[in-house]
Amino acid sequence: MKHNRRLFLKKGVAVAGALYLKPWQLNAQTISEYTLAPLPYAFSDLEPHIDTKTMELHYGKHHQAYVTQLNKALANTGKPAPSLDNLMQTISKYGVAVRNNGGGHFNHTLFWQMMQPNGGGQPQGKLADMITLQFGSFEKFKQAFKTAALSQFGSGWAWLIQQRDTLKITTTPNQDNPRMDVVVKSEQGNPLLCIDVWEHAYYLKHQNMRANYIDAFFNVVNWNFISKRLS
Ligand code: MN3
């Protein structure tokens, strides 16, 4: 009897609670939404390495879709939006729609900033020293990064990550990234450099030749931005 009564009380409280809206459900404006940041350069600025049409579609359609779908998926959870970095570190608590679209938003936000007109060349200072220490030389690093980006089967990303005092090259499928808590611990880290190897990132200009796209990408890398990401 006692047990049943307690159960009834618990259920009663749960039902009563459902009648009241949580503070963040009272007003749609209190729900913080993710937004697509402006590109730090024009669509045509990365020519001839990354073509204008690819940039228009990749940023304007693909990235925008990740942001729209992420906001939709998160609204369905009824929870407020955490910071994007925090979302990555707690992604295991969310469903597949938040993982895919949240990852897509995080990855592309980084990716645009990693490129710049008149980029390329080599990193300087501490990052250059760490790359030489870890990989032997910048050229050896570049080759290893390219090999990793080529080896990612199907859609995904290649990364240079920082793990305390060491650097590591890794890859992730789909829109996963090394900040996500669902990624195996040994492949988690602070993302420094990344390249999108989904076909939508290169097919218009390079068709099936992913290697040519990777070479072109190295001509627009913003090493200054990447160096500042060292922690
Ligand atoms: Mn993409």
mmCIF file of C-alpha atoms and ligand atoms in Angstrom:
data_model
loop_
_atom_site.group_PDB
_atom_site.id
_atom_site.type_symbol
_atom_site.label_atom_id
_atom_site.label_comp_id
_atom_site.label_asym_id
_atom_site.label_seq_id
_atom_site.Cartn_x
_atom_site.Cartn_y
_atom_site.Cartn_z
ATOM 1 C CA MET A 1 0.000 0.000 0.000
ATOM 2 C CA LYS A 2 2.672 2.413 1.107
ATOM 3 C CA HIS A 3 4.706 1.653 -1.992
ATOM 4 C CA ASN A 4 1.758 2.283 -4.306
ATOM 5 C CA ARG A 5 0.957 5.567 -2.633
ATOM 6 C CA ARG A 6 4.508 6.806 -3.065
ATOM 7 C CA LEU A 7 4.429 5.814 -6.701
ATOM 8 C CA PHE A 8 1.165 7.701 -7.153
ATOM 9 C CA LEU A 9 2.627 10.804 -5.537
ATOM 10 C CA LYS A 10 5.656 10.668 -7.778
ATOM 11 C CA LYS A 11 3.482 10.328 -10.862
ATOM 12 C CA GLY A 12 1.236 13.128 -9.614
ATOM 13 C CA VAL A 13 4.189 15.483 -9.297
ATOM 14 C CA ALA A 14 5.462 14.537 -12.749
ATOM 15 C CA VAL A 15 2.089 15.221 -14.356
ATOM 16 C CA ALA A 16 1.674 18.525 -12.514
ATOM 17 C CA GLY A 17 5.189 19.565 -13.565
ATOM 18 C CA ALA A 18 4.411 18.954 -17.206
ATOM 19 C CA LEU A 19 1.680 21.598 -17.066
ATOM 20 C CA TYR A 20 4.203 24.325 -16.358
ATOM 21 C CA LEU A 21 6.571 25.602 -18.986
ATOM 22 C CA LYS A 22 10.258 25.808 -18.217
ATOM 23 C CA PRO A 23 11.598 29.397 -18.158
ATOM 24 C CA TRP A 24 13.245 28.998 -21.567
ATOM 25 C CA GLN A 25 9.959 27.751 -23.064
ATOM 26 C CA LEU A 26 8.025 30.890 -22.064
ATOM 27 C CA ASN A 27 9.331 33.102 -24.793
ATOM 28 C CA ALA A 28 10.854 31.938 -28.064
ATOM 29 C CA GLN A 29 13.286 34.858 -27.925
ATOM 30 C CA THR A 30 14.907 33.474 -24.799
ATOM 31 C CA ILE A 31 16.051 30.395 -26.767
ATOM 32 C CA SER A 32 19.531 31.211 -27.989
ATOM 33 C CA GLU A 33 20.088 30.116 -31.543
ATOM 34 C CA TYR A 34 23.232 29.375 -33.491
ATOM 35 C CA THR A 35 23.902 31.686 -36.408
ATOM 36 C CA LEU A 36 26.061 31.574 -39.517
ATOM 37 C CA ALA A 37 28.942 34.018 -39.071
ATOM 38 C CA PRO A 38 29.896 36.124 -42.113
ATOM 39 C CA LEU A 39 32.783 34.814 -44.191
ATOM 40 C CA PRO A 40 36.005 36.745 -43.435
ATOM 41 C CA TYR A 41 36.545 37.188 -47.232
ATOM 42 C CA ALA A 42 34.535 37.208 -50.478
ATOM 43 C CA PHE A 43 33.457 33.991 -52.252
ATOM 44 C CA SER A 44 35.884 34.731 -55.080
ATOM 45 C CA ASP A 45 38.861 35.636 -52.877
ATOM 46 C CA LEU A 46 40.305 32.120 -52.702
ATOM 47 C CA GLU A 47 40.462 31.778 -56.506
ATOM 48 C CA PRO A 48 42.049 30.048 -58.313
ATOM 49 C CA HIS A 49 42.678 27.536 -55.504
ATOM 50 C CA ILE A 50 39.123 27.242 -54.173
ATOM 51 C CA ASP A 51 36.566 28.313 -56.793
ATOM 52 C CA THR A 52 33.796 30.886 -56.316
ATOM 53 C CA LYS A 53 30.877 28.558 -57.091
ATOM 54 C CA THR A 54 32.056 25.961 -54.566
ATOM 55 C CA MET A 55 32.401 28.661 -51.903
ATOM 56 C CA GLU A 56 28.890 30.025 -52.638
ATOM 57 C CA LEU A 57 27.270 26.610 -52.335
ATOM 58 C CA HIS A 58 29.468 25.266 -49.548
ATOM 59 C CA TYR A 59 29.011 28.264 -47.257
ATOM 60 C CA GLY A 60 25.601 29.557 -48.400
ATOM 61 C CA LYS A 61 23.788 26.240 -48.788
ATOM 62 C CA HIS A 62 25.636 23.454 -46.947
ATOM 63 C CA HIS A 63 26.813 25.356 -43.885
ATOM 64 C CA GLN A 64 23.541 27.312 -43.660
ATOM 65 C CA ALA A 65 21.627 24.014 -43.733
ATOM 66 C CA TYR A 66 23.675 22.650 -40.796
ATOM 67 C CA VAL A 67 22.872 25.771 -38.769
ATOM 68 C CA THR A 68 19.155 25.647 -39.627
ATOM 69 C CA GLN A 69 18.884 21.929 -38.880
ATOM 70 C CA LEU A 70 20.897 22.253 -35.669
ATOM 71 C CA ASN A 71 18.554 24.944 -34.354
ATOM 72 C CA LYS A 72 15.563 22.811 -35.298
ATOM 73 C CA ALA A 73 16.972 19.670 -33.681
ATOM 74 C CA LEU A 74 17.924 21.531 -30.513
ATOM 75 C CA ALA A 75 14.532 23.246 -30.273
ATOM 76 C CA ASN A 76 13.013 19.754 -30.204
ATOM 77 C CA THR A 77 15.041 18.924 -27.092
ATOM 78 C CA GLY A 78 13.573 21.965 -25.276
ATOM 79 C CA LYS A 79 17.040 22.753 -23.874
ATOM 80 C CA PRO A 80 18.837 26.073 -24.305
ATOM 81 C CA ALA A 81 21.780 26.100 -26.695
ATOM 82 C CA PRO A 82 25.172 25.803 -24.956
ATOM 83 C CA SER A 83 28.279 27.339 -26.518
ATOM 84 C CA LEU A 84 29.260 25.482 -29.673
ATOM 85 C CA ASP A 85 32.462 24.182 -28.082
ATOM 86 C CA ASN A 86 30.539 23.005 -25.021
ATOM 87 C CA LEU A 87 28.018 21.265 -27.268
ATOM 88 C CA MET A 88 30.865 19.295 -28.884
ATOM 89 C CA GLN A 89 32.254 18.222 -25.515
ATOM 90 C CA THR A 90 28.843 16.928 -24.379
ATOM 91 C CA ILE A 91 27.576 15.656 -27.741
ATOM 92 C CA SER A 92 27.011 12.135 -26.359
ATOM 93 C CA LYS A 93 23.966 13.520 -24.533
ATOM 94 C CA TYR A 94 22.242 14.409 -27.798
ATOM 95 C CA GLY A 95 20.715 12.528 -30.711
ATOM 96 C CA VAL A 96 22.144 11.990 -34.156
ATOM 97 C CA ALA A 97 20.596 15.166 -35.676
ATOM 98 C CA VAL A 98 22.380 17.425 -33.158
ATOM 99 C CA ARG A 99 25.615 15.439 -33.578
ATOM 100 C CA ASN A 100 25.620 15.689 -37.379
ATOM 101 C CA ASN A 101 24.435 19.283 -37.709
ATOM 102 C CA GLY A 102 26.257 20.573 -34.625
ATOM 103 C CA GLY A 103 29.444 18.959 -35.897
ATOM 104 C CA GLY A 104 28.791 20.448 -39.323
ATOM 105 C CA HIS A 105 28.421 23.921 -37.832
ATOM 106 C CA PHE A 106 31.534 23.607 -35.635
ATOM 107 C CA ASN A 107 33.724 22.154 -38.404
ATOM 108 C CA HIS A 108 32.776 24.636 -41.116
ATOM 109 C CA THR A 109 33.047 27.634 -38.773
ATOM 110 C CA LEU A 110 36.673 26.612 -38.183
ATOM 111 C CA PHE A 111 37.324 25.666 -41.793
ATOM 112 C CA TRP A 112 36.450 29.118 -43.253
ATOM 113 C CA GLN A 113 38.790 30.816 -40.797
ATOM 114 C CA MET A 114 41.633 28.443 -41.661
ATOM 115 C CA MET A 115 41.761 29.830 -45.167
ATOM 116 C CA GLN A 116 42.607 33.287 -46.482
ATOM 117 C CA PRO A 117 43.436 34.976 -49.773
ATOM 118 C CA ASN A 118 47.217 34.980 -50.331
ATOM 119 C CA GLY A 119 47.592 32.287 -47.690
ATOM 120 C CA GLY A 120 49.779 29.228 -47.817
ATOM 121 C CA GLY A 121 53.481 29.112 -47.108
ATOM 122 C CA GLN A 122 54.629 27.725 -43.790
ATOM 123 C CA PRO A 123 53.856 28.391 -40.133
ATOM 124 C CA GLN A 124 56.286 30.404 -38.031
ATOM 125 C CA GLY A 125 57.367 30.364 -34.384
ATOM 126 C CA LYS A 126 56.179 27.780 -31.860
ATOM 127 C CA LEU A 127 53.872 25.912 -34.251
ATOM 128 C CA ALA A 128 56.690 25.562 -36.804
ATOM 129 C CA ASP A 129 58.984 24.191 -34.072
ATOM 130 C CA MET A 130 56.352 21.719 -32.871
ATOM 131 C CA ILE A 131 55.689 20.493 -36.429
ATOM 132 C CA THR A 132 59.419 19.961 -37.061
ATOM 133 C CA LEU A 133 59.820 18.163 -33.738
ATOM 134 C CA GLN A 134 56.800 15.933 -34.344
ATOM 135 C CA PHE A 135 57.067 15.150 -38.050
ATOM 136 C CA GLY A 136 60.710 15.863 -38.961
ATOM 137 C CA SER A 137 59.983 18.767 -41.295
ATOM 138 C CA PHE A 138 57.107 20.844 -42.644
ATOM 139 C CA GLU A 139 57.210 18.913 -45.935
ATOM 140 C CA LYS A 140 56.943 15.594 -44.087
ATOM 141 C CA PHE A 141 54.014 16.929 -42.079
ATOM 142 C CA LYS A 142 52.286 18.112 -45.257
ATOM 143 C CA GLN A 143 52.718 14.698 -46.869
ATOM 144 C CA ALA A 144 51.384 12.889 -43.787
ATOM 145 C CA PHE A 145 48.385 15.243 -43.586
ATOM 146 C CA LYS A 146 47.663 14.723 -47.278
ATOM 147 C CA THR A 147 47.905 10.937 -46.922
ATOM 148 C CA ALA A 148 45.448 11.058 -44.004
ATOM 149 C CA ALA A 149 43.020 13.274 -45.933
ATOM 150 C CA LEU A 150 43.202 10.885 -48.902
ATOM 151 C CA SER A 151 42.707 7.825 -46.698
ATOM 152 C CA GLN A 152 39.434 9.046 -45.164
ATOM 153 C CA PHE A 153 36.959 6.748 -46.929
ATOM 154 C CA GLY A 154 33.835 8.620 -48.005
ATOM 155 C CA SER A 155 32.770 11.842 -46.301
ATOM 156 C CA GLY A 156 34.729 13.264 -43.396
ATOM 157 C CA TRP A 157 37.575 15.468 -42.251
ATOM 158 C CA ALA A 158 41.329 15.326 -41.660
ATOM 159 C CA TRP A 159 42.780 17.177 -38.678
ATOM 160 C CA LEU A 160 45.981 18.350 -37.083
ATOM 161 C CA ILE A 161 45.251 18.359 -33.362
ATOM 162 C CA GLN A 162 47.151 19.432 -30.280
ATOM 163 C CA GLN A 163 47.334 17.108 -27.290
ATOM 164 C CA ARG A 164 49.172 19.068 -24.613
ATOM 165 C CA ASP A 165 52.769 19.290 -25.910
ATOM 166 C CA THR A 166 52.320 17.016 -28.895
ATOM 167 C CA LEU A 167 50.678 17.247 -32.300
ATOM 168 C CA LYS A 168 48.762 14.483 -34.035
ATOM 169 C CA ILE A 169 47.118 13.933 -37.412
ATOM 170 C CA THR A 170 43.746 12.239 -37.282
ATOM 171 C CA THR A 171 40.558 11.820 -39.319
ATOM 172 C CA THR A 172 36.850 11.746 -38.491
ATOM 173 C CA PRO A 173 33.905 10.414 -40.512
ATOM 174 C CA ASN A 174 30.814 12.488 -41.386
ATOM 175 C CA GLN A 175 30.755 15.716 -39.310
ATOM 176 C CA ASP A 176 32.449 14.308 -36.211
ATOM 177 C CA ASN A 177 35.464 16.200 -34.834
ATOM 178 C CA PRO A 178 38.221 15.765 -32.216
ATOM 179 C CA ARG A 179 36.346 17.972 -29.702
ATOM 180 C CA MET A 180 33.463 15.513 -29.463
ATOM 181 C CA ASP A 181 33.250 13.291 -26.389
ATOM 182 C CA VAL A 182 32.020 10.435 -28.611
ATOM 183 C CA VAL A 183 35.391 10.286 -30.391
ATOM 184 C CA VAL A 184 37.856 7.755 -28.946
ATOM 185 C CA LYS A 185 40.006 9.475 -26.289
ATOM 186 C CA SER A 186 43.314 8.988 -28.122
ATOM 187 C CA GLU A 187 41.948 10.972 -31.084
ATOM 188 C CA GLN A 188 40.501 13.853 -29.057
ATOM 189 C CA GLY A 189 42.343 17.168 -28.897
ATOM 190 C CA ASN A 190 42.438 20.855 -29.739
ATOM 191 C CA PRO A 191 41.794 21.192 -33.495
ATOM 192 C CA LEU A 192 44.471 23.334 -35.159
ATOM 193 C CA LEU A 193 44.126 22.610 -38.883
ATOM 194 C CA CYS A 194 41.302 20.811 -40.664
ATOM 195 C CA ILE A 195 40.243 20.022 -44.199
ATOM 196 C CA ASP A 196 36.772 19.081 -45.374
ATOM 197 C CA VAL A 197 37.027 16.045 -47.659
ATOM 198 C CA TRP A 198 33.326 15.708 -48.396
ATOM 199 C CA GLU A 199 32.883 15.694 -52.186
ATOM 200 C CA HIS A 200 30.818 18.910 -51.956
ATOM 201 C CA ALA A 201 34.048 20.667 -50.918
ATOM 202 C CA TYR A 202 35.865 19.959 -54.196
ATOM 203 C CA TYR A 203 33.819 18.122 -56.817
ATOM 204 C CA LEU A 204 32.848 21.132 -58.973
ATOM 205 C CA LYS A 205 36.472 22.040 -59.622
ATOM 206 C CA HIS A 206 38.427 18.855 -59.055
ATOM 207 C CA GLN A 207 35.816 16.113 -59.654
ATOM 208 C CA ASN A 208 37.197 12.874 -58.204
ATOM 209 C CA MET A 209 40.745 14.182 -57.764
ATOM 210 C CA ARG A 210 40.838 14.784 -54.046
ATOM 211 C CA ALA A 211 44.647 14.980 -54.073
ATOM 212 C CA ASN A 212 44.571 18.092 -56.297
ATOM 213 C CA TYR A 213 42.090 19.748 -53.947
ATOM 214 C CA ILE A 214 44.324 19.042 -50.930
ATOM 215 C CA ASP A 215 47.296 20.600 -52.761
ATOM 216 C CA ALA A 216 45.151 23.637 -53.638
ATOM 217 C CA PHE A 217 43.999 23.970 -50.021
ATOM 218 C CA PHE A 218 47.605 24.306 -48.822
ATOM 219 C CA ASN A 219 47.900 27.437 -50.999
ATOM 220 C CA VAL A 220 45.233 29.249 -48.966
ATOM 221 C CA VAL A 221 45.958 28.008 -45.418
ATOM 222 C CA ASN A 222 45.968 30.826 -42.841
ATOM 223 C CA TRP A 223 48.907 29.731 -40.673
ATOM 224 C CA ASN A 224 48.640 32.829 -38.532
ATOM 225 C CA PHE A 225 45.112 31.874 -37.446
ATOM 226 C CA ILE A 226 46.172 28.285 -36.802
ATOM 227 C CA SER A 227 49.202 29.332 -34.725
ATOM 228 C CA LYS A 228 46.911 31.387 -32.489
ATOM 229 C CA ARG A 229 44.857 28.266 -31.761
ATOM 230 C CA LEU A 230 47.795 26.665 -29.885
ATOM 231 C CA SER A 231 46.941 26.491 -26.207
HETATM 232 MN MN MN3 B 1 31.483 20.778 -46.044
#
